[in-house]
GROMACS .gro file of C-alpha atoms in nm:
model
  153
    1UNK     CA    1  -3.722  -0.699  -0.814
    2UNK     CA    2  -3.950  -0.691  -0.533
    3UNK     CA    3  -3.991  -0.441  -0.261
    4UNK     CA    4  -3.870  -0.721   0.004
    5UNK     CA    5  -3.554  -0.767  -0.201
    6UNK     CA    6  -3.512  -0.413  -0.279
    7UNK     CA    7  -3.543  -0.357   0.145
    8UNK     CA    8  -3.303  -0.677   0.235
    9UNK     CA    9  -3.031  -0.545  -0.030
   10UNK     CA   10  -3.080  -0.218   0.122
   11UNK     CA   11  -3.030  -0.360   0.510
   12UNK     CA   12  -2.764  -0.527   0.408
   13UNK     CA   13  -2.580  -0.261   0.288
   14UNK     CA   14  -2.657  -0.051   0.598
   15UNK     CA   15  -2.514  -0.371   0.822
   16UNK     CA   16  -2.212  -0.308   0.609
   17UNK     CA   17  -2.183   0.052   0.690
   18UNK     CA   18  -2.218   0.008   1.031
   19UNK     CA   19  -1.991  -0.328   1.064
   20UNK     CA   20  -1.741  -0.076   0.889
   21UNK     CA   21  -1.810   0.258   1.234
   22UNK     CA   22  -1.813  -0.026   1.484
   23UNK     CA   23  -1.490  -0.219   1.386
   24UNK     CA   24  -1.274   0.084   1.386
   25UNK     CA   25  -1.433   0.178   1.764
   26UNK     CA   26  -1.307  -0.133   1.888
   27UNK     CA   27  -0.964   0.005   1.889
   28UNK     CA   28  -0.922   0.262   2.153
   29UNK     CA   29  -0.616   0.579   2.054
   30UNK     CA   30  -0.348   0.413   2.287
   31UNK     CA   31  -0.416   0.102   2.101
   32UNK     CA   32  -0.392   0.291   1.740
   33UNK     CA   33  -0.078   0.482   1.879
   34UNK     CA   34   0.140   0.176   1.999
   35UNK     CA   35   0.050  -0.075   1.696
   36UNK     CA   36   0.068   0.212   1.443
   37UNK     CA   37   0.462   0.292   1.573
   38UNK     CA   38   0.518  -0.131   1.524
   39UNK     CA   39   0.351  -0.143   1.170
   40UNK     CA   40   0.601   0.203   1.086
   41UNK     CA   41   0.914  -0.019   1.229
   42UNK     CA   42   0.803  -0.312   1.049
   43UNK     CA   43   0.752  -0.142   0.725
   44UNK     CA   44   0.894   0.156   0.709
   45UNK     CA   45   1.215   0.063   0.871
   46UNK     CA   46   1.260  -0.280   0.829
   47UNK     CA   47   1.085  -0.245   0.481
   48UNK     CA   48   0.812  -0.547   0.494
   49UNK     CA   49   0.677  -0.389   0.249
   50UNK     CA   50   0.899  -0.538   0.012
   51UNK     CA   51   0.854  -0.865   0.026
   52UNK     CA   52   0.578  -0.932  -0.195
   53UNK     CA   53   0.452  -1.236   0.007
   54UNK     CA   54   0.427  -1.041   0.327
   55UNK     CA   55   0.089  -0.993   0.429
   56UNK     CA   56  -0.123  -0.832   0.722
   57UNK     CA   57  -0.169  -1.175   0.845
   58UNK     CA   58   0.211  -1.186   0.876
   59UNK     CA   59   0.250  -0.833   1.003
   60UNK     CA   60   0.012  -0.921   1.274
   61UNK     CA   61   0.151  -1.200   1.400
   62UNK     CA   62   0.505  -1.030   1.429
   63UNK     CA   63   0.386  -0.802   1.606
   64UNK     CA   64   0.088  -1.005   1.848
   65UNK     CA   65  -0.212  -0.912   1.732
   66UNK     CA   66  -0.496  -1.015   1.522
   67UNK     CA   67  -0.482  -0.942   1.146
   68UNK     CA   68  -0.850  -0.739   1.226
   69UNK     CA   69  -0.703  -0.545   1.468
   70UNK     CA   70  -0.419  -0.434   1.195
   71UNK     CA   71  -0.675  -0.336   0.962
   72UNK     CA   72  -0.876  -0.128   1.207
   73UNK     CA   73  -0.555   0.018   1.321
   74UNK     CA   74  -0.434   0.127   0.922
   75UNK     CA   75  -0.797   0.259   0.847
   76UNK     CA   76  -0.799   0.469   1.144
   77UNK     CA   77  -0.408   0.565   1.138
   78UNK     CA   78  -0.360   0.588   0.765
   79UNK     CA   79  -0.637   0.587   0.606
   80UNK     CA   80  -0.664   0.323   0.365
   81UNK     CA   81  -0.644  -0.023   0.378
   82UNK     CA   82  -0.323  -0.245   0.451
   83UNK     CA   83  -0.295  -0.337   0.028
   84UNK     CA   84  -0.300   0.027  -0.036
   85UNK     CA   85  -0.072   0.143   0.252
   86UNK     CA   86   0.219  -0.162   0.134
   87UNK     CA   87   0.136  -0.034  -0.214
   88UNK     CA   88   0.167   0.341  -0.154
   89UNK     CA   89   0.501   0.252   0.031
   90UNK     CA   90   0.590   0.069  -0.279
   91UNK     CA   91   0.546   0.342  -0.523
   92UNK     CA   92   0.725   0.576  -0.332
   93UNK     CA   93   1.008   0.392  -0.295
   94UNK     CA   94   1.027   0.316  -0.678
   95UNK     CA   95   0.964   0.762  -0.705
   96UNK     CA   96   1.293   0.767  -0.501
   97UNK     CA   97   1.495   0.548  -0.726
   98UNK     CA   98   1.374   0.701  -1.041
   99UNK     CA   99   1.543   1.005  -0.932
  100UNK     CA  100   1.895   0.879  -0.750
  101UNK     CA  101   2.144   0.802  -1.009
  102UNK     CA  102   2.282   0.521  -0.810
  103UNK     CA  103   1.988   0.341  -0.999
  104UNK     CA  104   2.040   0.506  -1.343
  105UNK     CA  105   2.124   0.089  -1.448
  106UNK     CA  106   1.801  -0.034  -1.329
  107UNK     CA  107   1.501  -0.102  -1.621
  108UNK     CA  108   1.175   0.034  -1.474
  109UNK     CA  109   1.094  -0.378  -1.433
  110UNK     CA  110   1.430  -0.406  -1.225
  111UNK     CA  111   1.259  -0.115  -0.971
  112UNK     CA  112   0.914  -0.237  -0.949
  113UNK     CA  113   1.088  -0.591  -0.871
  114UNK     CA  114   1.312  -0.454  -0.635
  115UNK     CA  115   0.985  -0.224  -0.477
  116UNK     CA  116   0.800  -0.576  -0.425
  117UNK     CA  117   0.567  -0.543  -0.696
  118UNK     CA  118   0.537  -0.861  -0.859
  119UNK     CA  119   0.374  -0.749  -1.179
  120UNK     CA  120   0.410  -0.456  -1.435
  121UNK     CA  121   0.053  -0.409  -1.438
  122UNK     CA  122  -0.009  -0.342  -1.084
  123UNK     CA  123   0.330  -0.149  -1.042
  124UNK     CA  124   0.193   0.091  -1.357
  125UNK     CA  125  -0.183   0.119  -1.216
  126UNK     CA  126  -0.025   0.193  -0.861
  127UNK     CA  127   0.219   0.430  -1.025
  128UNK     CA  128   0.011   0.665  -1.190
  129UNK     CA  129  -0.249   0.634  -0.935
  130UNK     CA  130  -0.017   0.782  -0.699
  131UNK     CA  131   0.223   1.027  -0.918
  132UNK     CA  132  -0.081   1.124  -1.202
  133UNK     CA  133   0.194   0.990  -1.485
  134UNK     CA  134   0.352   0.608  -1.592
  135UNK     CA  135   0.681   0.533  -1.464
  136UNK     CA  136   0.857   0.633  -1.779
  137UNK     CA  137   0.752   0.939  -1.798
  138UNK     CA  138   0.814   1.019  -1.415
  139UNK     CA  139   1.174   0.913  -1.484
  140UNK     CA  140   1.233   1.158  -1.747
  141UNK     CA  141   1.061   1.456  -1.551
  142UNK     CA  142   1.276   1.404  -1.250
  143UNK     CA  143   1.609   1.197  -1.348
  144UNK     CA  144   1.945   1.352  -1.332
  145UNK     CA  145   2.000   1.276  -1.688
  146UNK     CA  146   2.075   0.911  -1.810
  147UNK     CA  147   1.981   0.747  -2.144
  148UNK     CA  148   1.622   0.735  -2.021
  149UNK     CA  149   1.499   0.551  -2.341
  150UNK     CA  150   1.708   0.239  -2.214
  151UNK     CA  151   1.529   0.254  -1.927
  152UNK     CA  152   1.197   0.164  -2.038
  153UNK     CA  153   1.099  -0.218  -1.902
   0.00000   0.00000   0.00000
């Protein structure tokens, strides 16, 4: 590789970086306060999250702003990114109902489904990212006591 390649891949990188500073400045703390509260209602409360189809791009036009300005807004309020934040939501959720009875019937599928995940593999990658374990095993550690070998999707 030459030096000028080696110095364009290196400026380009450094754009990157500073794309990255200047695009969560553009959002001033009043403007991270009031669309971080409409992102909690719309996710938190009214549980977007979900939906498995329901996308920044969707969040962002329920609530009258640009899709940009909701990922500035979760990087700088939460964070992470909007994929991570839906998927964190997710996984807690699915943490919850591993360790209510009320859902003692449901397969570990039948929660991921019901948490918006739309496929076992993400569900178990964003499981154990979060909790450290799978699924199955978090069941067992903190269930109330059901036939936890049925349970297994």
């Amino acid at each position: 590789m030459s030096k000028q390649n080696k110095a364009d891949k290196k400026r380009v990188a450094t754009d990157k970086k500073s794309r990255k500073i200047s695009y969560r400045n553009w959002v001033t703390p009043e403007f991270v306060e009031e669309v971080s509260k409409q992102i909690v209602l719309k996710l938190m409360i009214e549980k977007k999250y979900r939906d498995p189809k329901y996308s920044a791009k969707q969040l962002a036009r329920e609530i009258g702003v640009n899709p940009r300005q909701i990922s500035a807004v979760v990087a700088v309020r939460f964070q992470q990114n909007y994929s991570k934040l839906v998927s964190d939501m997710r996984v807690r959720e699915a943490m919850y109902m591993f360790q209510d009875s009320h859902f003692d019937d449901m397969t570990i599928e039948d929660v991921a489904i019901n948490v918006g995940f739309t496929t076992r593999q993400s569900f178990y990658a964003d499981f154990n990212r979060l909790s450290g374990m799978t699924p199955r095993e978090y069941r067992i550690l903190h269930h109330s006591g059901a036939d936890d070998a049925n349970q297994e999707a």
